[in-house]
Every structure is written in structure tokens, then in C-alpha cells.
Coordinates of C-alpha atoms in Angstrom, one line a residue:
X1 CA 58.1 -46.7 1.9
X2 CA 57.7 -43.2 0.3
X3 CA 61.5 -43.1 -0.3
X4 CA 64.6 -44.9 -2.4
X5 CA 66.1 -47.5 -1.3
X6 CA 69.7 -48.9 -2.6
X7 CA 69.8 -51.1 -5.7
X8 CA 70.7 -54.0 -4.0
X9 CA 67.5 -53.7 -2.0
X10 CA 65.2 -53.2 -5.2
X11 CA 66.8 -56.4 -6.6
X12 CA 66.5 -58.8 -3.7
X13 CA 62.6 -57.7 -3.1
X14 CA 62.1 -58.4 -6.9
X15 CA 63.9 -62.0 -6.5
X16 CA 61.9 -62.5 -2.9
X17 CA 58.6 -61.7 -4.8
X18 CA 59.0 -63.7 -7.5
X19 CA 59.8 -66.6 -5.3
X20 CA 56.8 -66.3 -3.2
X21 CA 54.7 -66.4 -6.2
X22 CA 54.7 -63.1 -8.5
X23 CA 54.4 -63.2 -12.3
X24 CA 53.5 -59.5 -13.2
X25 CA 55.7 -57.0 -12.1
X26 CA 54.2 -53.0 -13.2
X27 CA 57.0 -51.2 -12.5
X28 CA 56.1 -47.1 -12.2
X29 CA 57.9 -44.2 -11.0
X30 CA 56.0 -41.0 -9.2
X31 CA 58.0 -38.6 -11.4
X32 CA 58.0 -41.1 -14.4
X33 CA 61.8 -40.2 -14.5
X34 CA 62.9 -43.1 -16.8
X35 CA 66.0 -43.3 -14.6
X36 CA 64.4 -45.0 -11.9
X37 CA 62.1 -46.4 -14.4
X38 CA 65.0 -48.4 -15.7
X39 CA 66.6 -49.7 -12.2
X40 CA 62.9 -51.1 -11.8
X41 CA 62.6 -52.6 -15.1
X42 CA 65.8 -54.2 -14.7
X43 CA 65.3 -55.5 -11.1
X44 CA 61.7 -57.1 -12.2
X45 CA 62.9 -59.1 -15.4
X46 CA 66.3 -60.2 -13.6
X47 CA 64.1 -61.4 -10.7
X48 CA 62.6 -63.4 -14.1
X49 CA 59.0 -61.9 -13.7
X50 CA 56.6 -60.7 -16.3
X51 CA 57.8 -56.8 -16.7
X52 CA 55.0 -53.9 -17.3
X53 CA 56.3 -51.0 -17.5
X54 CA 54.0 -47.8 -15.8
X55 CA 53.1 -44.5 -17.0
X56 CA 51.9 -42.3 -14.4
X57 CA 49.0 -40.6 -15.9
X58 CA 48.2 -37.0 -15.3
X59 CA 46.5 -33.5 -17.5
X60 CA 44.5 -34.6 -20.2
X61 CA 45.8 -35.6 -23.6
X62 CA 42.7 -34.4 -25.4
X63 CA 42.7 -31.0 -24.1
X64 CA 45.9 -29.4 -25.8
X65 CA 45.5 -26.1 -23.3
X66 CA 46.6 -28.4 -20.5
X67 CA 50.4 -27.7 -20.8
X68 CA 53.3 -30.4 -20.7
X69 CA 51.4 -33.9 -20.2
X70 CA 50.2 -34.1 -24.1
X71 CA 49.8 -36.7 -26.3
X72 CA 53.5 -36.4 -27.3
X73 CA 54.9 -36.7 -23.8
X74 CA 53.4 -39.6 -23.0
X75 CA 54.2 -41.4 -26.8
X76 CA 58.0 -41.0 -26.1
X77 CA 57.3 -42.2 -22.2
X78 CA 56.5 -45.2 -24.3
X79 CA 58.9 -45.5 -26.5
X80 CA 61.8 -45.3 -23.8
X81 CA 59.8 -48.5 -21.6
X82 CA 59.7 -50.4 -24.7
X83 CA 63.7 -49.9 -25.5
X84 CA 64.5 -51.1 -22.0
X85 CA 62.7 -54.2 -22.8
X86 CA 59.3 -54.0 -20.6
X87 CA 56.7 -56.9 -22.0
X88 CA 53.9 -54.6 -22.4
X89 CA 53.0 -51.0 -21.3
X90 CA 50.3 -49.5 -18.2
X91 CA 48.4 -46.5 -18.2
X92 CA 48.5 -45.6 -14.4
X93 CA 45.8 -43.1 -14.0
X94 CA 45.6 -43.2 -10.3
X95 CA 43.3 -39.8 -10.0
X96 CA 40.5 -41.0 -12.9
X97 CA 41.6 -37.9 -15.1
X98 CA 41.1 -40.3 -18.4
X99 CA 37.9 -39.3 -19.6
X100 CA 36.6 -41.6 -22.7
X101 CA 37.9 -38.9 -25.3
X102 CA 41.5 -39.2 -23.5
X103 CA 41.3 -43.1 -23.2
X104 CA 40.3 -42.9 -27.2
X105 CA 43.4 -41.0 -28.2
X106 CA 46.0 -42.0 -25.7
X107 CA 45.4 -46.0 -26.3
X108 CA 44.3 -45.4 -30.2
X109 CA 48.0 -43.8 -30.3
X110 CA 50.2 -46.5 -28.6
X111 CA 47.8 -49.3 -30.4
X112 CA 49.1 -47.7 -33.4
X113 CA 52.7 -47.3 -32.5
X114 CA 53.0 -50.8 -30.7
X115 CA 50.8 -52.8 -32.5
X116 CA 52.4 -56.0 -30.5
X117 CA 52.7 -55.0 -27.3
X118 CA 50.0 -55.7 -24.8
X119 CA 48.9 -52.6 -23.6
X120 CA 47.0 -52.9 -19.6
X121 CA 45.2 -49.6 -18.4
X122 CA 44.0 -48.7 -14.9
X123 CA 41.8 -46.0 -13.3
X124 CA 40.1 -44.9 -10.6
X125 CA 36.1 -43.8 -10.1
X126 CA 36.6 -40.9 -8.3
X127 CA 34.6 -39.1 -11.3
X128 CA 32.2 -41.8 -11.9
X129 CA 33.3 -41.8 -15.4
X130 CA 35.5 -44.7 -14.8
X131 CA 33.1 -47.4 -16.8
X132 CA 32.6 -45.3 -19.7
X133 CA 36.7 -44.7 -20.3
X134 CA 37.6 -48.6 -19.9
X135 CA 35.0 -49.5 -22.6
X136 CA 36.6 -46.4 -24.7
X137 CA 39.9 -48.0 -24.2
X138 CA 38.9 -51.4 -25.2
X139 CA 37.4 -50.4 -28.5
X140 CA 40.8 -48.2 -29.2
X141 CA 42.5 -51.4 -28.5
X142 CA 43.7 -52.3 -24.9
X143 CA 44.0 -55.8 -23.9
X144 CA 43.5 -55.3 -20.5
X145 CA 41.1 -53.0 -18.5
X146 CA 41.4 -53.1 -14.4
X147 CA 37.7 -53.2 -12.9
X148 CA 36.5 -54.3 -8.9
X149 CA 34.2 -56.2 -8.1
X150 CA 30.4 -54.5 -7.8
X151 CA 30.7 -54.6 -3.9
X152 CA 34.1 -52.9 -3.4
X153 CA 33.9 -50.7 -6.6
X154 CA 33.2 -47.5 -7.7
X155 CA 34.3 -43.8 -6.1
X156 CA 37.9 -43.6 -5.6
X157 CA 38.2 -47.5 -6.2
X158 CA 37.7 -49.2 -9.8
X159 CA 35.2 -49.2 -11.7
X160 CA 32.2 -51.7 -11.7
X161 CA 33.7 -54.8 -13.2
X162 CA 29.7 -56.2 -13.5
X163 CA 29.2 -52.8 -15.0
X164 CA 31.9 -53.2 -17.8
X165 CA 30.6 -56.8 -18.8
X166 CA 27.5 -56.1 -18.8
X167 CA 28.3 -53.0 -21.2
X168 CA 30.3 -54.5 -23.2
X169 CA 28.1 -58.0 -24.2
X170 CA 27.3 -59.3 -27.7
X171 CA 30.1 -57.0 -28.8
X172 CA 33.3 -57.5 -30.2
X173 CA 34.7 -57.5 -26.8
X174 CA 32.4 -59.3 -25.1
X175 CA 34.7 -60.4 -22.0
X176 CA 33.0 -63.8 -21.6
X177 CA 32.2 -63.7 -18.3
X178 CA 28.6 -64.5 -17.1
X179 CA 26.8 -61.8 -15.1
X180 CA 25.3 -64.2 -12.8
X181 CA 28.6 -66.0 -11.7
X182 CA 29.1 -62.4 -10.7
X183 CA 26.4 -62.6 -8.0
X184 CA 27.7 -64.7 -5.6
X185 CA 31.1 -63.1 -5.3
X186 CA 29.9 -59.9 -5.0
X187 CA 27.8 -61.0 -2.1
X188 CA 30.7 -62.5 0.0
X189 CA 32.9 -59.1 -0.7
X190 CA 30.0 -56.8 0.3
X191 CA 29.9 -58.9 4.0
X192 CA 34.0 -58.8 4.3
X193 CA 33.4 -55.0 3.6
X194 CA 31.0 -54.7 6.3
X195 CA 33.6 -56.0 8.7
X196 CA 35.7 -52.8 8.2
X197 CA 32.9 -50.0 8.5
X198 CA 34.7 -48.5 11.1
X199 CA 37.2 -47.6 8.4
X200 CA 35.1 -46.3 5.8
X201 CA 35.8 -42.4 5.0
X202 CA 32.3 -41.4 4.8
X203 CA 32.6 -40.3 1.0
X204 CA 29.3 -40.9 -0.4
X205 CA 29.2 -39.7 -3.6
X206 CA 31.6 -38.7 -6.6
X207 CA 33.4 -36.3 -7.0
X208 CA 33.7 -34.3 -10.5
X209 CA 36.1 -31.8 -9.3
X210 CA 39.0 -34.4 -9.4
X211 CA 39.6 -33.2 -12.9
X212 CA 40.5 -29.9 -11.3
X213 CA 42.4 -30.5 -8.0
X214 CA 43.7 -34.2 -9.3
X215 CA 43.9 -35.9 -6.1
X216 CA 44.4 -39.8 -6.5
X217 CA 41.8 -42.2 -5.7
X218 CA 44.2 -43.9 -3.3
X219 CA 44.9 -40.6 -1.6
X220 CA 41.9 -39.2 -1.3
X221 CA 40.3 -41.1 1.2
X222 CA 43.5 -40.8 3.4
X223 CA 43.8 -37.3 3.2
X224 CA 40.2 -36.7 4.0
X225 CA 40.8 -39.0 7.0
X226 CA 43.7 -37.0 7.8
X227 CA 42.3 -33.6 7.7
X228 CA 40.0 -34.8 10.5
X229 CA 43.0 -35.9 12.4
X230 CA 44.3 -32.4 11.9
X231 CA 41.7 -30.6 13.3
X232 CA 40.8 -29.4 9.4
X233 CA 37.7 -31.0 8.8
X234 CA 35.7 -28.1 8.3
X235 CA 38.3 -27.2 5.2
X236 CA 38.2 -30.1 3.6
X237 CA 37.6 -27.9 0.4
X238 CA 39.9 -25.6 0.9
X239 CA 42.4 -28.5 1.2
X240 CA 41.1 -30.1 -2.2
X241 CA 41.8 -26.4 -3.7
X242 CA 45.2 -25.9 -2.2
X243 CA 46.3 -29.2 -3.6
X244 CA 45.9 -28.2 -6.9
X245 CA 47.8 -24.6 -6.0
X246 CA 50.4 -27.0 -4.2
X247 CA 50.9 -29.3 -7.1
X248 CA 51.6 -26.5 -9.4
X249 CA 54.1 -24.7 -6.6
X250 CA 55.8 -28.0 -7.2
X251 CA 56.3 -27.7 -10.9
X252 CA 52.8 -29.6 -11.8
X253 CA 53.9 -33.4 -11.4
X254 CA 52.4 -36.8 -11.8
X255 CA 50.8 -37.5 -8.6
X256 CA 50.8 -40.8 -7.0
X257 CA 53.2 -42.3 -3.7
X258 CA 55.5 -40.9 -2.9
X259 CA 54.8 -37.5 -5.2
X260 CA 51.6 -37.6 -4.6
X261 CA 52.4 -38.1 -0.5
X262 CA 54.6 -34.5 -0.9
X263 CA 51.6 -32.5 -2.5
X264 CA 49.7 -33.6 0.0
X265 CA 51.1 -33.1 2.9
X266 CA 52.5 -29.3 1.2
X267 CA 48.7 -28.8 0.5
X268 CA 47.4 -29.1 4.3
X269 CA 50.7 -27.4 5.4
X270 CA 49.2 -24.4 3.5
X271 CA 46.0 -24.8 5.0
X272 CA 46.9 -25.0 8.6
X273 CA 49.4 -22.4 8.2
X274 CA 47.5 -20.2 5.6
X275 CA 49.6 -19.5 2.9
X276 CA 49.3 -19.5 -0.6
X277 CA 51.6 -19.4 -3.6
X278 CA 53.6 -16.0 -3.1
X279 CA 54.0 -16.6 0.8
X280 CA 55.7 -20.1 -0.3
X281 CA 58.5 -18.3 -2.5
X282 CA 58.8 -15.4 -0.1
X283 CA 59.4 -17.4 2.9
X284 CA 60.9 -20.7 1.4
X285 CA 64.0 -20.3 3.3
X286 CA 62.7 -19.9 6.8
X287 CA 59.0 -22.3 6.9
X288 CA 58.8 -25.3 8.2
X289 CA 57.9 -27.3 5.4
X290 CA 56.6 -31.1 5.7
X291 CA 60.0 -33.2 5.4
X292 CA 58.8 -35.1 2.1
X293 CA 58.4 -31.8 0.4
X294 CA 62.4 -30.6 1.5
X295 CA 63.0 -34.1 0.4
X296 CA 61.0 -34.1 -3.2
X297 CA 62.5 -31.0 -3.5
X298 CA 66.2 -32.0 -3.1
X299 CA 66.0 -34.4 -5.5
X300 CA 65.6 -37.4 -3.3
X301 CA 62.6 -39.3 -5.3
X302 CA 64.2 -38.3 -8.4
X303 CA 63.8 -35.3 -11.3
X304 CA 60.2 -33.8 -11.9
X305 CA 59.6 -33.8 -15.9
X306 CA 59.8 -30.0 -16.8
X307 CA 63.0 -29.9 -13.7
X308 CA 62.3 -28.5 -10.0
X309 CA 60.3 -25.5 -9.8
X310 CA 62.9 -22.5 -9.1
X311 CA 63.7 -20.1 -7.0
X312 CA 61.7 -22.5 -4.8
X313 CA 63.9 -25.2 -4.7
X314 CA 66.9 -23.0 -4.4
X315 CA 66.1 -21.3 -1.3
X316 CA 64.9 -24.1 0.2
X317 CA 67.9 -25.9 0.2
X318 CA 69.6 -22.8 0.6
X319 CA 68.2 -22.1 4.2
X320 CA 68.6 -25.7 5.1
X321 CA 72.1 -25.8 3.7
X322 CA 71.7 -29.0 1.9
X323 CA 73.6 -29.8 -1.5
X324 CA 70.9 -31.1 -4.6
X325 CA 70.6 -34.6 -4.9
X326 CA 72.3 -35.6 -8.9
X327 CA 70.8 -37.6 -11.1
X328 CA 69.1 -40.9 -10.1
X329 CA 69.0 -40.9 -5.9
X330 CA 69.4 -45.3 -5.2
X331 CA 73.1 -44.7 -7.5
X332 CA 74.4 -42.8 -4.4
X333 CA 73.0 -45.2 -1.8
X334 CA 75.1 -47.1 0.2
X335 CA 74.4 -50.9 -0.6
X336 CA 71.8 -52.3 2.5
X337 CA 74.0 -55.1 4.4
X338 CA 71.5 -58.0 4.6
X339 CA 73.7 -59.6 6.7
X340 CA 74.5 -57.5 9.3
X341 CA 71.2 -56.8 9.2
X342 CA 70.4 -60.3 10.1
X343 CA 72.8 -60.7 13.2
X344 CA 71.3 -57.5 14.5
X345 CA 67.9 -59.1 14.2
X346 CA 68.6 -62.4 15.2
X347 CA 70.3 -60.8 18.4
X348 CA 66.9 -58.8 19.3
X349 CA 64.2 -60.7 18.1
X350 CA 65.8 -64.2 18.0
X351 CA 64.7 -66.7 14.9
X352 CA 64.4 -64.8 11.6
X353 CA 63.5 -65.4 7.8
X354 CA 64.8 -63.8 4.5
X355 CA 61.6 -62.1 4.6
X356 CA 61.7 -60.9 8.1
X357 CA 65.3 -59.3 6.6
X358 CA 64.2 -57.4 3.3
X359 CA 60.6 -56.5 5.4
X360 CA 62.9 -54.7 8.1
X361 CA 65.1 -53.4 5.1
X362 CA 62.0 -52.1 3.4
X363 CA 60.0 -50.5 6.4
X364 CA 62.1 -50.8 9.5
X365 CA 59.6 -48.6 11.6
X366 CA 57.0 -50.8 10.6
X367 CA 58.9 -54.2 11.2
X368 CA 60.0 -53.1 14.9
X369 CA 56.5 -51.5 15.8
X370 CA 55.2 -55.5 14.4
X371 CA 57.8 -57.2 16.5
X372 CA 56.9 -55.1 19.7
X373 CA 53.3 -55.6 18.9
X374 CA 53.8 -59.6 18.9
X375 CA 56.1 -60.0 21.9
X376 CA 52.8 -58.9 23.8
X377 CA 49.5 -59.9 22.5
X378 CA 51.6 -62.6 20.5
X379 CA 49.8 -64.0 16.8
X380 CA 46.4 -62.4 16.4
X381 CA 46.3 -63.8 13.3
X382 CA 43.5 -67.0 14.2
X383 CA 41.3 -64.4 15.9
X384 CA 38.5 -63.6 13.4
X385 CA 38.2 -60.5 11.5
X386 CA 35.0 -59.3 13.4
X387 CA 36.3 -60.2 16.7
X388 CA 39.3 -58.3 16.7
X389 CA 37.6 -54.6 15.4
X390 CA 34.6 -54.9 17.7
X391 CA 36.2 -56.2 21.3
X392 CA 33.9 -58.9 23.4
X393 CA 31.3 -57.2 25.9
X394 CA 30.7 -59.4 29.3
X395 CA 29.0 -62.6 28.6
X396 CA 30.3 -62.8 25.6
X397 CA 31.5 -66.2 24.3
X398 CA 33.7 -66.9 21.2
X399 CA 35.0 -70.2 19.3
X400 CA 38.6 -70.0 18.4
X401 CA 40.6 -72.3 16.5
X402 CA 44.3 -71.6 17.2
X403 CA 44.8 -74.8 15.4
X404 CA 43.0 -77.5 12.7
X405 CA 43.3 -79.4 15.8
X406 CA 43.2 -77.0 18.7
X407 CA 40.0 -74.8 19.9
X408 CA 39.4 -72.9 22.6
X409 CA 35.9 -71.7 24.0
X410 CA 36.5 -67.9 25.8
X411 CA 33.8 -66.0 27.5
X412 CA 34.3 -62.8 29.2
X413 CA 33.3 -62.5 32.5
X414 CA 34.1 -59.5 33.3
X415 CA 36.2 -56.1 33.0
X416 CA 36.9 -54.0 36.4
X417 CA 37.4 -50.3 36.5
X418 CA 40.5 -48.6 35.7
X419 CA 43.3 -48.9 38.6
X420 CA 46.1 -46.2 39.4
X421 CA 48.4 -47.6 37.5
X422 CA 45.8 -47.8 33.6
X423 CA 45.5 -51.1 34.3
X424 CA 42.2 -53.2 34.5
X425 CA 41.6 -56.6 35.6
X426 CA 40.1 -58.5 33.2
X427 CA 38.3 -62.4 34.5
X428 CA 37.5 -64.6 31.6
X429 CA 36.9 -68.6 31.3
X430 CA 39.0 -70.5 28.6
X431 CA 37.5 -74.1 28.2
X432 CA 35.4 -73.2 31.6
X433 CA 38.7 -72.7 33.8
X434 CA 38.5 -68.9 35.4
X435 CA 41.6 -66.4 34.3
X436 CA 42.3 -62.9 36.0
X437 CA 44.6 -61.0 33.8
X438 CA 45.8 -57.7 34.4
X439 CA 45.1 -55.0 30.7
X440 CA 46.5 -52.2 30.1
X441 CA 43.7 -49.7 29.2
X442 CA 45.3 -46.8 26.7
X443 CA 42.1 -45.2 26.1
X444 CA 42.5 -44.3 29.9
X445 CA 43.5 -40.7 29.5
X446 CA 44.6 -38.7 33.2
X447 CA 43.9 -35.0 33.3
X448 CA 46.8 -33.0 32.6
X449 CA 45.2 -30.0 33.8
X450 CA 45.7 -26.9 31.5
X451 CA 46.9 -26.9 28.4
X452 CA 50.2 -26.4 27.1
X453 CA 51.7 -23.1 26.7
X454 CA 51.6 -21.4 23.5
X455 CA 54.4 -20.0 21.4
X456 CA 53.1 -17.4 19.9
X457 CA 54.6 -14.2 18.9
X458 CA 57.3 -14.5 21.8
X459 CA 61.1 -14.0 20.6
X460 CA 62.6 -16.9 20.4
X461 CA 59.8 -18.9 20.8
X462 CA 60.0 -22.5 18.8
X463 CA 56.1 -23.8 18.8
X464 CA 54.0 -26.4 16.9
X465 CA 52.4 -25.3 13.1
X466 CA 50.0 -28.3 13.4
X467 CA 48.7 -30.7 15.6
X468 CA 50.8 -33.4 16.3
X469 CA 53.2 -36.1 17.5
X470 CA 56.7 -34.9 18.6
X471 CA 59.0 -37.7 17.5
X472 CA 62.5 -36.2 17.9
X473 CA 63.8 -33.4 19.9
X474 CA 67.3 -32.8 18.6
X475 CA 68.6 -29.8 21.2
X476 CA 68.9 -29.6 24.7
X477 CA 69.1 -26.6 27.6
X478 CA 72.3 -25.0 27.1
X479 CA 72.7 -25.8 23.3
X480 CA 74.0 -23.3 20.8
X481 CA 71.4 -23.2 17.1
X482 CA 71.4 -21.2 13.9
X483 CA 68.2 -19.9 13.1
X484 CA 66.8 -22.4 10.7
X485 CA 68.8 -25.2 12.1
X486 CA 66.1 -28.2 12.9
X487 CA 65.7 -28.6 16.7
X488 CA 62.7 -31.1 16.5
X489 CA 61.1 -33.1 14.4
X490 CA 56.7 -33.4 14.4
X491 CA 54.7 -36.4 12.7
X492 CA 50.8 -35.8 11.9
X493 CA 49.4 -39.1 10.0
X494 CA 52.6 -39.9 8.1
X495 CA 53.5 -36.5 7.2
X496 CA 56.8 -35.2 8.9
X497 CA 57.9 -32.0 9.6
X498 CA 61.2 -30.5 10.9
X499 CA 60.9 -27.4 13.2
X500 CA 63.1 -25.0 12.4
X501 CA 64.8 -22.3 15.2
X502 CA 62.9 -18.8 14.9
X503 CA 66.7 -17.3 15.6
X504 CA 69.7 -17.8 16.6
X505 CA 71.1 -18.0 19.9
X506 CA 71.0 -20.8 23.1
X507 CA 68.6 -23.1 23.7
X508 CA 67.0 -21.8 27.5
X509 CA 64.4 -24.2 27.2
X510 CA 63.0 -27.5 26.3
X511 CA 60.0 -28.4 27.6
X512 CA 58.6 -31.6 25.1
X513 CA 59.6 -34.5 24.9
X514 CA 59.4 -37.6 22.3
X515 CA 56.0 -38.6 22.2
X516 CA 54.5 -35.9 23.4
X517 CA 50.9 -35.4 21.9
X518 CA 50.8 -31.2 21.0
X519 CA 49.0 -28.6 19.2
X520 CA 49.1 -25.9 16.9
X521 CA 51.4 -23.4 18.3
X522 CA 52.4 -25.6 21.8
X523 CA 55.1 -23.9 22.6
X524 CA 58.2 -26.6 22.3
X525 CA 61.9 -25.1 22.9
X526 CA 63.1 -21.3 23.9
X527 CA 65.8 -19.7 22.7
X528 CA 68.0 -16.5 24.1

């Protein structure tokens, strides 16, 4: 949910989870700040599940020039998860930074210092060195090495698990499992992946500069995706190298959600704005930074090892006029009211489970966007995988089983133009009886003529920094703002930034509104 949530909420998920069926619990923090390490740990083993507790793994232990994250650090990381009683310790390297020297001496050293605790490591293949350090960290004495099958494998996901068995045969590790078995799975998860081509990221090779910018193999992908959705395609390097200059304007952190969310989203901030380090400091007071960084910043996810990066944090908060967040963030949080919760629920979307409960609790944009998505096209789920990505063309004619009892046999007949009101009418037979239905069609764009006006350089101008969707305007004509103060509130692919006033004075004009689709410097409010 990139955020905290109040203890209460942490403890009923861990209770629901291990109910519907979960044994291992690996319980990490972004920051590693054992605080929140702790509240996890003790959530997870109360809930009665098998507790691992996380290290979030960034630098590289075997290169002593590369500052805090040594081999020390991460030794006493360990030492604090085994006094608060985790059953065995993770290495989270979610970027692939482990190269086989690092895997060597980080696992050789923990081996050594907890000879009885089961130690489980997982990478990434953003590098392509990703086979090579889980067989280093077997032979210096993990128990348990993560791999993906050969279909779904390698770049920013696992490494090869036929790879690693086939490496590792007639050793002393030999992991017992027959290459050919192999086969047949891998086939089926190569066709499910060909299903969701239309969602591939169009990385086609690896990528050795991870070890410099660091970006997470669960991240990457996204943010590549993003940067098209931002218009930045064309810098998609320049947005690799700001991320490493944004991670260390942040105080160099472990990277992975939500941390890795406010790096990120900082990181393409800079790009689309073109700033680098010294412009950040200078003007930290007065830019419009992404919300998750004021938030990271604030203290909101928890403490940074090393503490926030100052005077950055400072005048940050300072121009906002928000107090620091102390100590761990969920100990100040209201507990969540489950039931009220409920009754509100219950009152809007009628029958509802536990689950529906904690999911709302968890990600309430989410749940509602779910619920409004079922009261019209209602359960989707028995329509097959292929079906629902690539939509039926006329004369088409599908099996569905809605039930082990109940089929139906649809063809499309056909789909009319687009009426004045985005609708088209759309005639279709189910079990040979003819249907006219009236669809909305939302790729139906009308011209809007000429574009919006721009902001620019105009006193008292408010505009957009990026491309994007407004999701809260928070002033009105006639309105009296601080210069700073947040009059409107811009998402762009999970990333949300508040839009500060450019002075002081009354708002003249507003002329967005929520859900409005803008670009870089649309011009959104006026001030006198």
C-alpha cells in the first residue's frame, strides 16, 4: 500500500493470512529500521506463521569503498532479527547487486555466526549474474536459494531455476530435481506468458549498469513503463542516472516498496523538471516534490539508516509547515475500526466478508475502484485469460462455462459505430437468441479543440510539472493561499504530487477540475 498502516491492521492481515493458508511469513522493512522490523515479526509469529525475518540488501559487502552497507552493518541487522525471535534470516536483494564474491562473504559470515538458523536468499537477474551468486551462496552455506522457472526467468526476474540444477548436479548440493521433469512445466508457463504480451516492457537484454544506478528488478520494468507514460521515453537513461543521484539526495537507502517507490518517483521528478542535486537543496522549500518523497522524508515509512539527509529534510518540512514524524510511524496511528468499517460497507455494497474488510482497510482505492468495476460488468472471473486482453471481432464465437454445470455459447454479431452519447450498440447471440446491448466505448475520444493554456512564466500562474491526472483541487475562486500552501493534488502512474501556490494572494481562477487529463505546464489555478 506504499504506506503504514495501524498495528491493529498489521495484526489482523497476519491472522487473515494465516487462516487462508500461509506458513512463511518474510517480514522486511524498506529502511530495514528494526522498529518496524519488530511490529512485523511480532504480528507474523502471533498470527502463528513460520517468521523470516528480511534484510533489504543494498552496496556491496565485498567492496569496502562502498560506504555504510558493509559487511558489519548487515552482521548486526542479523543479530537484532534473531533476538526478536525470527526462525531463520533472508537476504532481500531486490536490485541483483550480490555478485558471487558478495554472496561468498555475506552468507559465509551469517553461516558462521548462526550456524542453526536457516538462512533463505533471494535476487533478481537484472545483471545476468543471478545463477552464478545462488550457487556462490549455496556452497558458503544457504539452505535456500529462490530461482523461476526457465520460462518466466531471468532479467529483472529470478534466475534460471533449470540453470541452477543443472549447475549444481553430482555436487554436494545437488538439489535432486530431474531436469526433464522441468520440461513440461516450463512449457505450460511459457504459453500463460504469451497470454500477457501486451504487458511485456520490451526489455530485451540485461542490464550491467544496475550495479551503478541500483534500480530493483521489480521496479524497473514499471518505471520504464512509466517513463513512457510520462512523455520521457527518450530519457530513459537519463532517468536510470538520476536515480542513482536521487538515491543519494535521499541519504543512500535500501531500495525496495515503498523506498524504492520515493527514489523513483524523486528521480523522474528531476528529469521532467531538470534538476540535479544542488537545485534540490536550493529550492527544497518551494518545489513541488512527488508526495511519497515529502512523505519519506517526514518520517512517515520510518528512519533511513545513517538518519534523513539534512538541510533537505529540514526545509522541506519547513516550507510545508509539517512537524517530523518520531520514532516508529503505525505507534501514532489511530487503531482502524473494523467495525465501523463494516457497517459502512455493508450499507454501500451490501453482503461483505472479513476479507472484503481488511482488503478495503489495506487499499481502499483499490477495493472501491473493484466494487464499481463489478456492479457493472459483474464477475469476469470465468471469462478466459485470452479472451478478456484481446476483445472478440464479429463472427466470433466463444465457449463459456459460468458454471461446472452452466455454459453459454456467445458469438458477436456485430458492433455499430459510435453514437452521440460514446455509446455503441453491440448485437450478439447467447445460446442462438439475438441480444442488442448498448457499450459504452471510452476509447471514443471528442475533440477538445486547442489545447490547454499554459502557465508559464505568468505571475501567479499555478501549472502542471508533468503530465498527468488531476485528482484533487483543494481551492476555489475567491480563496485566500500562502505561497507554498497545496491547492491541487496531480497523479502520474502512482506517483503523487502536491502543487504548491507560486505566491501568495487570492485564488482569481480555477479552471481544472478532478479528473482532468493535463500536461506539463497546463495552466491550473490563478492567483492575484
Amino acid at each position: 500500500g506504499y504506506t503504514n498502516y495501524p498495528d491493529n491492521v498489521v495484526h489482523k492481515f497476519c491472522k487473515q493470512a494465516k487462516e487462508s493458508g500461509v506458513d512463511i511469513f518474510r517480514v522486511f522493512d524498506s529502511l530495514n529500521y528494526v522498529e518496524n522490523l519488530k511490529l512485523g515479526i511480532d504480528a507474523a509469529g502471533t498470527a502463528g506463521g513460520f517468521v523470516e525475518g528480511a534484510m533489504s540488501y543494498t552496496g556491496d559487502v565485498s567492496d569496502p569503498t562502498k560506504g555504510k552497507y558493509n559487511l558489519e552493518y548487515y552482521l548486526n541487522l542479523a543479530r537484532e532479527l534473531v533476538d526478536s525471535g525470527v526462525h531463520s534470516i533472508a537476504i532481500k536483494d531486490m536490485a541483483g547487486l550480490l555478485t558471487p564474491k558478495a554472496a561468498s562473504l555475506l552468507v559465509g559470515a551469517l553461516r558462521q555466526e548462526h550456524p542453526s538458523v536457516p538462512i533463505h536468499v533471494h535476487t533478481h537477474d537484472t545483471a545476468g549474474a543471478g545463477v552464478a551468486a545462488m550457487i556462490a551462496a549455496a556452497q558458503a552455506g544457504a539452505d535456500v536459494v529462490d530461482a523461476s522457472i526457465d520460462g518466466m526467468s531471468g532479467l529483472t526476474a529470478q534466475p534460471s531455476l533449470g540453470a541452477v540444477v543443472a549447475s549444481l548436479r553430482g555436487t554436494e548440493h545437488d538439489t535432486g530435481i530431474d531436469l526433464s521433469a522441468i520440461g513440461p512445466l516450463n512449457t505450460y508457463w511459457e504459453n500463460v506468458r504469451s497470454l500477457y504480451a501486451p504487458f511485456e516492457s520490451g526489455q530485451l537484454s540485461g542490464s550491467s549498469d544496475v550495479y551503478q544506478h541500483e534500480i530493483p528488478g521489480g521496479q524497473y520494468t514499471n518505471l520504464l513503463f512509466q517513463s513512457k507514460q510520462l512523455g520521457l521515453t527518450d530519457r530513459w537513461t537519463d532517468i536510470k542516472k538520476k536515480y542513482a543521484e536521487a538515491n543519494i539526495i535521499l541519504g543512500d537507502i535500501p531500495k525496495v516498496t515503498p523506498s524504492s517507490k520515493v527514489v523513483g518517483d524523486l528521480a523522474q521528478f528531476m528529469v521532467a523538471q531538470d534538476l540535479d542535486a544542488s537545485k534540490i537543496t536550493e529550492q527544497a522549500d518551494t518545489l513541488a516534490f512527488p508526495e511519497s518523497v515529502v512523505q519519506y522524508l517526514r518520517g512517515e515509512i520510518g528512519i533511513p539508516p545513517g538518519g534523513f539527509p539534512e538541510p533537505l529534510r529540514s526545509k522541506v518540512l519547513a516550507g510545508r509547515g509539517l512537524e517530523p514524524v518520531e520514532g516508529r510511524p503505525g505507534a501514532s496511528l489511530k487503531p482502524y475500526d473494523f467495525d465501523e468499517a463494516r457497517e459502512l460497507l455493508s450499507k454501500k455494497y451490501g453482503e461483505i466478508s472479513d476479507k472484503d474488510v481488511l482488503s478495503h482497510a489495506l487499499y481502499p482505492d483499490v477495493y472501491v475502484g473493484w466494487k464499481e468495476f463489478e456492479s457493472i460488468y459483474g464477475d469476469v472471473g470465468m471469462i478466459p485469460t485470452d479472451l478478456f486482453l484481446n476483445p472478440m471481432k464479429e463472427g466470433d464465437e466463444v465457449e463459456l462455462q459460468v458454471k461446472k454445470d452452466k455454459t453459454f455459447l456467445v458469438k458477436l454479431v456485430s458492433v455499430q459505430n459510435v453514437q452521440d452519447d460514446g455509446t455503441r450498440i453491440v448485437t450478439f447471440q447467447l445460446n442462438g437468441e439475438l441480444w442488442k446491448v448498448p457499450v459504452t466505448d471510452h476509447s471514443a475520444v471528442e475533440s477538445t479543440g486547442a489545447g490547454r493554456e499554459k502557465a508559464g512564466s505568468k505571475d501567479g500562474a499555478v501549472g502542471t510539472p508533468m503530465p498527468g491526472v488531476i485528482v484533487a483541487v483543494k481551492v476555489k475562486a475567491g480563496d485566500k493561499v500562502k505561497e507554498g500552501e497545496s491547492v491541487a493534488t496531480l497523479s502520474a502512474m502512482k506517483m503523487e504530487t502536491n502543487i504548491p501556490a507560486t505566491k501568495s494572494g487570492v485564488v482569481s481562477r480555477v479552471v481544472v477540475n478532478v479528473g482532468d487529463n493535463v500536461e506539463g505546464d497546463d495552466l491550473l489555478i490563478e492567483i492575484e
